[in-house]
CSV table of C-alpha atoms in Angstrom, one decimal:
chain,number,residue,atom,x,y,z
A,1,UNK,CA,9.7,-31.3,-24.9
A,2,UNK,CA,11.4,-34.4,-26.2
A,3,UNK,CA,14.8,-34.1,-28.0
A,4,UNK,CA,17.9,-36.1,-28.7
A,5,UNK,CA,21.3,-34.5,-29.2
A,6,UNK,CA,25.0,-35.5,-29.0
A,7,UNK,CA,26.6,-35.2,-25.5
A,8,UNK,CA,29.7,-33.3,-26.7
A,9,UNK,CA,27.5,-30.7,-28.6
A,10,UNK,CA,25.3,-30.2,-25.5
A,11,UNK,CA,28.2,-29.9,-23.2
A,12,UNK,CA,29.9,-27.3,-25.4
A,13,UNK,CA,26.7,-25.3,-25.7
A,14,UNK,CA,26.2,-25.3,-21.9
A,15,UNK,CA,29.8,-24.2,-21.5
A,16,UNK,CA,29.2,-21.2,-23.7
A,17,UNK,CA,25.8,-20.2,-22.2
A,18,UNK,CA,26.9,-20.7,-18.7
A,19,UNK,CA,29.2,-17.7,-19.0
A,20,UNK,CA,26.1,-15.5,-18.9
A,21,UNK,CA,24.3,-17.2,-16.0
A,22,UNK,CA,24.0,-15.1,-12.9
A,23,UNK,CA,25.2,-16.2,-9.5
A,24,UNK,CA,22.8,-13.8,-7.7
A,25,UNK,CA,20.5,-16.0,-5.5
A,26,UNK,CA,18.1,-13.0,-5.0
A,27,UNK,CA,16.7,-14.0,-8.4
A,28,UNK,CA,16.9,-17.8,-8.4
A,29,UNK,CA,15.6,-18.1,-12.0
A,30,UNK,CA,18.7,-16.3,-13.3
A,31,UNK,CA,20.8,-19.2,-12.0
A,32,UNK,CA,19.0,-21.5,-14.5
A,33,UNK,CA,19.6,-22.2,-18.1
A,34,UNK,CA,16.6,-22.3,-20.4
A,35,UNK,CA,16.2,-25.3,-22.7
A,36,UNK,CA,13.7,-25.1,-25.5
A,37,UNK,CA,13.1,-27.2,-28.5
A,38,UNK,CA,12.1,-25.2,-31.6
A,39,UNK,CA,12.6,-25.2,-35.3
A,40,UNK,CA,14.3,-28.6,-35.3
A,41,UNK,CA,17.0,-27.5,-32.9
A,42,UNK,CA,17.7,-27.3,-29.1
A,43,UNK,CA,18.0,-23.7,-27.9
A,44,UNK,CA,20.1,-23.0,-24.7
A,45,UNK,CA,19.9,-19.6,-23.1
A,46,UNK,CA,21.4,-17.9,-20.1
A,47,UNK,CA,21.2,-14.4,-18.8
A,48,UNK,CA,22.1,-12.1,-15.9
A,49,UNK,CA,19.9,-9.4,-17.3
A,50,UNK,CA,22.9,-7.5,-18.6
A,51,UNK,CA,24.3,-10.1,-21.0
A,52,UNK,CA,22.3,-12.9,-22.6
A,53,UNK,CA,23.9,-15.8,-24.5
A,54,UNK,CA,21.9,-18.1,-26.8
A,55,UNK,CA,23.5,-21.3,-28.2
A,56,UNK,CA,21.7,-23.5,-30.8
A,57,UNK,CA,22.5,-27.2,-30.7
A,58,UNK,CA,21.6,-29.6,-33.5
A,59,UNK,CA,19.0,-32.1,-32.3
A,60,UNK,CA,16.3,-34.5,-33.3
A,61,UNK,CA,13.1,-32.8,-32.0
A,62,UNK,CA,10.2,-35.1,-31.4
A,63,UNK,CA,8.2,-32.7,-29.3
A,64,UNK,CA,8.6,-29.0,-28.8
A,65,UNK,CA,8.5,-27.2,-25.5
A,66,UNK,CA,10.9,-26.0,-22.8
A,67,UNK,CA,12.1,-25.9,-19.2
A,68,UNK,CA,14.5,-23.9,-17.0
A,69,UNK,CA,16.9,-26.0,-14.9
A,70,UNK,CA,19.8,-25.2,-12.6
A,71,UNK,CA,22.6,-24.3,-15.0
A,72,UNK,CA,25.6,-25.5,-13.0
A,73,UNK,CA,24.1,-28.8,-11.9
A,74,UNK,CA,22.9,-29.6,-15.4
A,75,UNK,CA,26.2,-28.7,-17.0
A,76,UNK,CA,28.3,-30.6,-14.4
A,77,UNK,CA,26.1,-33.7,-14.9
A,78,UNK,CA,26.2,-33.6,-18.7
A,79,UNK,CA,30.0,-33.3,-18.6
A,80,UNK,CA,30.2,-36.6,-16.8
A,81,UNK,CA,28.2,-38.5,-19.4
A,82,UNK,CA,29.8,-40.7,-22.1
A,83,UNK,CA,30.1,-39.3,-25.7
A,84,UNK,CA,26.7,-40.8,-26.7
A,85,UNK,CA,23.3,-39.4,-27.7
A,86,UNK,CA,21.5,-37.7,-24.9
A,87,UNK,CA,17.7,-37.9,-24.7
A,88,UNK,CA,15.9,-35.0,-22.9
A,89,UNK,CA,12.2,-35.0,-22.1
A,90,UNK,CA,10.0,-32.9,-19.8
A,91,UNK,CA,7.3,-33.9,-17.4
A,92,UNK,CA,5.1,-30.8,-17.5
A,93,UNK,CA,3.1,-31.8,-14.4
A,94,UNK,CA,6.1,-31.9,-12.1
A,95,UNK,CA,8.4,-29.6,-14.2
A,96,UNK,CA,11.1,-32.3,-14.2
A,97,UNK,CA,13.7,-32.8,-16.9
A,98,UNK,CA,14.5,-36.5,-17.6
A,99,UNK,CA,18.0,-37.2,-18.9
A,100,UNK,CA,18.8,-40.5,-20.5
A,101,UNK,CA,22.2,-41.4,-21.9
A,102,UNK,CA,23.3,-45.0,-22.4
A,103,UNK,CA,22.5,-46.9,-19.2
A,104,UNK,CA,22.2,-43.6,-17.2
A,105,UNK,CA,18.8,-42.1,-16.3
A,106,UNK,CA,18.5,-38.9,-14.2
A,107,UNK,CA,15.7,-36.5,-13.2
A,108,UNK,CA,16.4,-32.9,-12.6
A,109,UNK,CA,13.8,-30.6,-11.0
A,110,UNK,CA,13.3,-27.4,-12.9
A,111,UNK,CA,11.0,-24.3,-13.4
A,112,UNK,CA,8.5,-23.4,-16.0
A,113,UNK,CA,10.0,-21.9,-19.2
A,114,UNK,CA,7.5,-19.1,-18.9
A,115,UNK,CA,9.2,-17.8,-15.7
A,116,UNK,CA,12.5,-17.3,-17.5
A,117,UNK,CA,13.2,-13.8,-18.7
A,118,UNK,CA,12.2,-13.2,-22.3
A,119,UNK,CA,15.2,-12.9,-24.6
A,120,UNK,CA,14.1,-11.5,-27.9
A,121,UNK,CA,16.0,-12.9,-30.8
A,122,UNK,CA,17.9,-9.9,-32.4
A,123,UNK,CA,17.3,-8.6,-35.9
A,124,UNK,CA,20.7,-8.8,-37.6
A,125,UNK,CA,19.5,-7.1,-40.8
A,126,UNK,CA,22.2,-4.6,-41.8
A,127,UNK,CA,24.7,-5.9,-39.3
A,128,UNK,CA,28.4,-5.2,-39.9
A,129,UNK,CA,30.5,-8.3,-40.6
A,130,UNK,CA,34.1,-8.8,-39.3
A,131,UNK,CA,36.4,-11.8,-39.7
A,132,UNK,CA,36.6,-13.5,-36.3
A,133,UNK,CA,40.4,-13.3,-36.0
A,134,UNK,CA,40.3,-9.6,-36.7
A,135,UNK,CA,37.6,-8.9,-34.1
A,136,UNK,CA,39.4,-11.1,-31.5
A,137,UNK,CA,42.6,-9.1,-32.0
A,138,UNK,CA,40.8,-5.8,-31.8
A,139,UNK,CA,39.1,-6.8,-28.5
A,140,UNK,CA,42.4,-8.2,-27.1
A,141,UNK,CA,44.2,-4.9,-27.8
A,142,UNK,CA,41.6,-2.7,-26.3
A,143,UNK,CA,39.4,-4.3,-23.6
A,144,UNK,CA,42.1,-4.8,-21.0
A,145,UNK,CA,42.5,-1.0,-20.7
A,146,UNK,CA,38.9,-0.6,-19.5
A,147,UNK,CA,38.2,0.0,-15.8
A,148,UNK,CA,37.8,-3.3,-14.0
A,149,UNK,CA,34.9,-2.2,-11.7
A,150,UNK,CA,31.4,-1.0,-12.4
A,151,UNK,CA,31.7,2.0,-10.0
A,152,UNK,CA,32.6,3.9,-13.2
A,153,UNK,CA,30.3,2.1,-15.7
A,154,UNK,CA,31.3,4.3,-18.7
A,155,UNK,CA,35.0,3.6,-18.2
A,156,UNK,CA,34.2,-0.1,-17.6
A,157,UNK,CA,32.9,-0.1,-21.2
A,158,UNK,CA,34.5,0.1,-24.6
A,159,UNK,CA,33.6,2.9,-27.0
A,160,UNK,CA,32.6,1.7,-30.5
A,161,UNK,CA,32.8,4.4,-33.1
A,162,UNK,CA,31.3,3.6,-36.5
A,163,UNK,CA,31.9,5.9,-39.4
A,164,UNK,CA,31.6,5.1,-43.1
A,165,UNK,CA,33.9,2.1,-43.6
A,166,UNK,CA,35.8,2.3,-40.2
A,167,UNK,CA,35.2,0.7,-36.9
A,168,UNK,CA,37.1,2.1,-33.9
A,169,UNK,CA,37.3,0.6,-30.4
A,170,UNK,CA,38.5,2.7,-27.5
A,171,UNK,CA,39.0,1.9,-23.8
A,172,UNK,CA,40.4,4.1,-21.0
A,173,UNK,CA,40.5,3.7,-17.2
A,174,UNK,CA,41.9,7.1,-16.4
A,175,UNK,CA,45.6,5.9,-16.4
A,176,UNK,CA,45.8,4.4,-19.8
A,177,UNK,CA,44.0,4.4,-23.2
A,178,UNK,CA,43.8,1.9,-26.1
A,179,UNK,CA,42.6,2.8,-29.6
A,180,UNK,CA,42.3,0.3,-32.4
A,181,UNK,CA,40.8,1.1,-35.8
A,182,UNK,CA,39.9,-1.3,-38.6
A,183,UNK,CA,38.9,-0.6,-42.2
A,184,UNK,CA,35.8,-2.5,-43.3
A,185,UNK,CA,34.6,-3.5,-46.8
A,186,UNK,CA,31.1,-2.2,-46.1
A,187,UNK,CA,29.9,1.4,-45.6
A,188,UNK,CA,28.5,1.9,-42.1
A,189,UNK,CA,26.9,5.2,-43.0
A,190,UNK,CA,26.7,8.3,-40.9
A,191,UNK,CA,29.0,8.5,-37.8
A,192,UNK,CA,27.6,6.9,-34.6
A,193,UNK,CA,29.0,5.6,-31.3
A,194,UNK,CA,27.9,3.3,-28.5
A,195,UNK,CA,29.5,2.1,-25.3
A,196,UNK,CA,29.7,-1.7,-25.0
A,197,UNK,CA,30.6,-3.3,-21.6
A,198,UNK,CA,34.1,-4.7,-21.8
A,199,UNK,CA,32.9,-7.9,-20.2
A,200,UNK,CA,30.5,-8.5,-23.1
A,201,UNK,CA,33.3,-8.0,-25.6
A,202,UNK,CA,35.6,-10.4,-23.8
A,203,UNK,CA,32.9,-13.0,-24.0
A,204,UNK,CA,32.5,-12.3,-27.7
A,205,UNK,CA,36.2,-12.8,-28.2
A,206,UNK,CA,36.2,-16.1,-26.2
A,207,UNK,CA,33.2,-17.5,-28.2
A,208,UNK,CA,34.8,-16.4,-31.5
A,209,UNK,CA,38.0,-18.3,-30.8
A,210,UNK,CA,36.5,-21.3,-32.7
A,211,UNK,CA,34.3,-19.4,-35.2
A,212,UNK,CA,34.4,-20.5,-38.8
A,213,UNK,CA,32.4,-17.7,-40.3
A,214,UNK,CA,32.6,-13.9,-39.9
A,215,UNK,CA,31.1,-12.4,-36.8
A,216,UNK,CA,28.0,-10.2,-37.3
A,217,UNK,CA,27.5,-7.2,-35.0
A,218,UNK,CA,24.2,-5.2,-34.9
A,219,UNK,CA,23.3,-2.1,-32.8
A,220,UNK,CA,19.7,-2.4,-31.5
A,221,UNK,CA,19.1,1.2,-30.6
A,222,UNK,CA,15.4,0.8,-29.9
A,223,UNK,CA,16.3,-1.6,-27.0
A,224,UNK,CA,19.7,0.0,-26.2
A,225,UNK,CA,21.4,-3.3,-26.9
A,226,UNK,CA,24.2,-4.7,-29.1
A,227,UNK,CA,24.0,-8.1,-30.6
A,228,UNK,CA,26.7,-10.5,-32.0
A,229,UNK,CA,26.1,-13.6,-34.0
A,230,UNK,CA,29.0,-16.1,-34.0
A,231,UNK,CA,28.1,-19.2,-36.0
A,232,UNK,CA,25.4,-20.8,-33.9
A,233,UNK,CA,25.7,-18.6,-30.9
A,234,UNK,CA,24.1,-15.2,-30.3
A,235,UNK,CA,25.2,-12.8,-27.5
A,236,UNK,CA,23.1,-9.8,-26.6
A,237,UNK,CA,24.3,-7.1,-24.2
A,238,UNK,CA,22.9,-3.9,-22.8
A,239,UNK,CA,24.7,-0.8,-23.9
A,240,UNK,CA,26.2,1.6,-21.3
A,241,UNK,CA,24.3,4.9,-21.2
A,242,UNK,CA,26.3,8.1,-21.0
A,243,UNK,CA,29.0,10.0,-22.7
A,244,UNK,CA,32.5,8.6,-23.2
A,245,UNK,CA,35.4,11.0,-22.4
A,246,UNK,CA,36.8,12.9,-25.4
A,247,UNK,CA,39.8,10.6,-25.9
A,248,UNK,CA,41.2,12.6,-28.8
A,249,UNK,CA,42.2,15.4,-26.4
A,250,UNK,CA,44.4,12.9,-24.5
A,251,UNK,CA,46.4,11.8,-27.5
A,252,UNK,CA,49.6,14.0,-27.7
A,253,UNK,CA,50.0,15.8,-31.0
A,254,UNK,CA,53.8,15.9,-30.9
A,255,UNK,CA,56.8,14.4,-29.3
A,256,UNK,CA,60.5,15.2,-28.5
A,257,UNK,CA,61.8,11.7,-28.4
A,258,UNK,CA,61.0,8.6,-30.4
A,259,UNK,CA,62.3,5.1,-29.5
A,260,UNK,CA,62.2,2.0,-31.7
A,261,UNK,CA,62.8,-1.2,-29.7
A,262,UNK,CA,62.3,-5.0,-30.1
A,263,UNK,CA,59.0,-6.0,-28.6
A,264,UNK,CA,60.3,-9.3,-27.2
A,265,UNK,CA,63.4,-7.8,-25.7
A,266,UNK,CA,61.5,-5.0,-24.0
A,267,UNK,CA,58.9,-7.5,-22.8
A,268,UNK,CA,61.7,-9.7,-21.3
A,269,UNK,CA,63.4,-6.6,-19.7
A,270,UNK,CA,60.1,-5.4,-18.1
A,271,UNK,CA,59.2,-8.9,-16.8
A,272,UNK,CA,62.6,-9.2,-15.2
A,273,UNK,CA,62.4,-5.7,-13.7
A,274,UNK,CA,58.8,-6.1,-12.5
A,275,UNK,CA,60.0,-8.6,-9.9
A,276,UNK,CA,61.8,-5.8,-8.0
A,277,UNK,CA,59.2,-3.2,-8.9
A,278,UNK,CA,56.6,-5.2,-6.9
A,279,UNK,CA,58.2,-3.7,-3.8
A,280,UNK,CA,58.0,-0.1,-5.2
A,281,UNK,CA,54.4,0.3,-6.3
A,282,UNK,CA,55.1,-1.4,-9.6
A,283,UNK,CA,57.2,1.6,-10.7
A,284,UNK,CA,59.5,0.8,-13.6
A,285,UNK,CA,61.8,3.5,-14.9
A,286,UNK,CA,62.8,4.0,-18.5
A,287,UNK,CA,66.0,5.9,-19.3
A,288,UNK,CA,66.2,6.7,-23.0
A,289,UNK,CA,69.7,7.5,-24.1
A,290,UNK,CA,70.3,9.1,-27.5
A,291,UNK,CA,73.5,8.3,-29.4
A,292,UNK,CA,76.4,10.2,-28.0
A,293,UNK,CA,80.2,10.1,-27.5
A,294,UNK,CA,79.5,7.8,-24.5
A,295,UNK,CA,78.0,5.1,-26.7
A,296,UNK,CA,75.2,4.1,-29.1
A,297,UNK,CA,71.5,4.8,-28.4
A,298,UNK,CA,69.8,2.4,-26.0
A,299,UNK,CA,67.0,2.0,-23.5
A,300,UNK,CA,67.7,1.2,-19.8
A,301,UNK,CA,64.9,-0.4,-17.9
A,302,UNK,CA,65.2,-0.3,-14.1
A,303,UNK,CA,63.5,-0.6,-10.7
A,304,UNK,CA,64.5,0.4,-7.2
A,305,UNK,CA,62.8,-0.9,-4.1
A,306,UNK,CA,64.1,0.2,-0.7
A,307,UNK,CA,63.3,-3.1,1.0
A,308,UNK,CA,64.3,-5.4,-1.9
A,309,UNK,CA,67.1,-3.9,-3.9
A,310,UNK,CA,67.3,-2.8,-7.5
A,311,UNK,CA,68.0,-4.1,-11.0
A,312,UNK,CA,68.9,-2.7,-14.4
A,313,UNK,CA,68.4,-4.2,-17.9
A,314,UNK,CA,69.9,-2.6,-21.0
A,315,UNK,CA,68.1,-3.0,-24.3
A,316,UNK,CA,69.3,-2.0,-27.8
A,317,UNK,CA,67.1,0.8,-29.2
A,318,UNK,CA,67.0,3.3,-32.0
A,319,UNK,CA,66.5,6.7,-30.5
A,320,UNK,CA,65.6,9.9,-32.3
A,321,UNK,CA,65.5,13.2,-30.4
A,322,UNK,CA,66.5,13.9,-26.8
A,323,UNK,CA,67.6,11.6,-24.0
A,324,UNK,CA,64.8,11.3,-21.4
A,325,UNK,CA,63.9,9.6,-18.1
A,326,UNK,CA,60.3,8.5,-17.5
A,327,UNK,CA,58.5,6.0,-15.2
A,328,UNK,CA,55.5,3.9,-15.8
A,329,UNK,CA,53.4,1.3,-13.9
A,330,UNK,CA,55.1,-2.0,-14.8
A,331,UNK,CA,51.8,-3.9,-14.9
A,332,UNK,CA,50.5,-1.5,-17.5
A,333,UNK,CA,53.6,-2.1,-19.6
A,334,UNK,CA,53.2,-5.8,-19.4
A,335,UNK,CA,49.5,-5.7,-20.3
A,336,UNK,CA,50.4,-3.7,-23.4
A,337,UNK,CA,53.4,-5.9,-24.4
A,338,UNK,CA,51.2,-9.0,-24.2
A,339,UNK,CA,49.0,-7.8,-27.1
A,340,UNK,CA,51.6,-6.3,-29.4
A,341,UNK,CA,52.2,-8.7,-32.3
A,342,UNK,CA,54.7,-6.7,-34.3
A,343,UNK,CA,58.4,-7.4,-34.1
A,344,UNK,CA,59.2,-3.8,-33.0
A,345,UNK,CA,57.5,-1.2,-30.9
A,346,UNK,CA,57.6,2.6,-31.2
A,347,UNK,CA,57.5,4.8,-28.1
A,348,UNK,CA,56.9,8.5,-28.4
A,349,UNK,CA,57.7,10.7,-25.4
A,350,UNK,CA,57.3,14.5,-24.8
A,351,UNK,CA,58.4,14.9,-21.1
A,352,UNK,CA,58.7,12.9,-17.9
A,353,UNK,CA,55.2,14.2,-16.9
A,354,UNK,CA,53.5,13.7,-20.2
A,355,UNK,CA,51.7,10.5,-21.5
A,356,UNK,CA,53.8,8.0,-23.4
A,357,UNK,CA,52.4,6.8,-26.7
A,358,UNK,CA,53.1,3.3,-27.8
A,359,UNK,CA,52.5,2.0,-31.4
A,360,UNK,CA,53.4,-1.2,-33.2
A,361,UNK,CA,56.0,-0.7,-35.9
A,362,UNK,CA,54.8,-1.8,-39.3
A,363,UNK,CA,51.1,-1.0,-39.0
A,364,UNK,CA,49.4,2.1,-40.3
A,365,UNK,CA,49.9,5.0,-37.9
A,366,UNK,CA,46.3,5.1,-36.9
A,367,UNK,CA,45.6,1.4,-36.7
A,368,UNK,CA,46.6,1.0,-33.1
A,369,UNK,CA,48.0,3.1,-30.3
A,370,UNK,CA,48.2,2.8,-26.6
A,371,UNK,CA,48.8,5.6,-24.1
A,372,UNK,CA,50.1,5.2,-20.5
A,373,UNK,CA,50.2,8.1,-18.0
A,374,UNK,CA,53.6,8.4,-16.3
A,375,UNK,CA,54.3,7.9,-12.6
A,376,UNK,CA,56.1,10.5,-10.5
A,377,UNK,CA,59.4,9.4,-9.1
A,378,UNK,CA,62.0,11.3,-7.1
A,379,UNK,CA,65.6,10.7,-8.3
């Protein structure tokens, strides 16, 4: 292999691919990044056997070939080089990568490319296409509600439902649920669903932050994988096997109280109250007050911690229905409020022991909803 490419392009590609490189020393080859010159470009690949990321870097290819080198060492070294052309060549006899940039020459010991796990380039024929900003928003509004650990792999994934011209993403960790739907211009055909690891989707969102073209997504059922193509980057992830819980049964069909409140004002109130709530298992109480002789409708956000004290924040709100008290995990509220982009938020409540439903005001009713299970508090 003998190629020349720009330092900034190589460093960027290594930064993207490095997100998939494994830290498990039990399989040392997985701590490497694969470099291969083919088709007039330099191909970078990293994998942990669950997620694989391939980045293509524009290069002048004089000789094709490949080598696997320690990912972190190589990326760290390339990041220190000046913004000049970088020449890469491989000594097949010693499996050494020679790096030349300006007046700098380095040699990095590597492994034969043949020892690196095979990453089959995905067939993207018939893939659905989504604008990068739309997909990033969908992932941001859903993935945070997935379980953070792999002890429950199904709940650590995000359900993707495809039906005709609608893509739905759903995540739930047993205490909260997020659902986001998006209407597409293309027909996806008969209903189908797969579970995608939340970590993979978060990587897709991160890569798509600078995407100039729509993101392509293809379900590779024969290999139980999902593939995303984002400009010159491809991400391939294993799907999660199993059945996702029937989330539709969790969504309340009615409510007794509806609250419309400013998203920013509620966010500020919850942040302020969360300081005290840290000493009380993150419990934040909401007291919804309907309009009465005592005053206009409003929402009171409060927390009480025996060892710290208490605080109360009053927020203007439009309340329809009955007054009600309910308590939620403050961290869950903050996570939700971080991804709500609308000026106002609607909260639907049925009872102090029933899930609260949160929807952005101004969007279609079914576009996005978030459900949080209440916490029990003793007055």
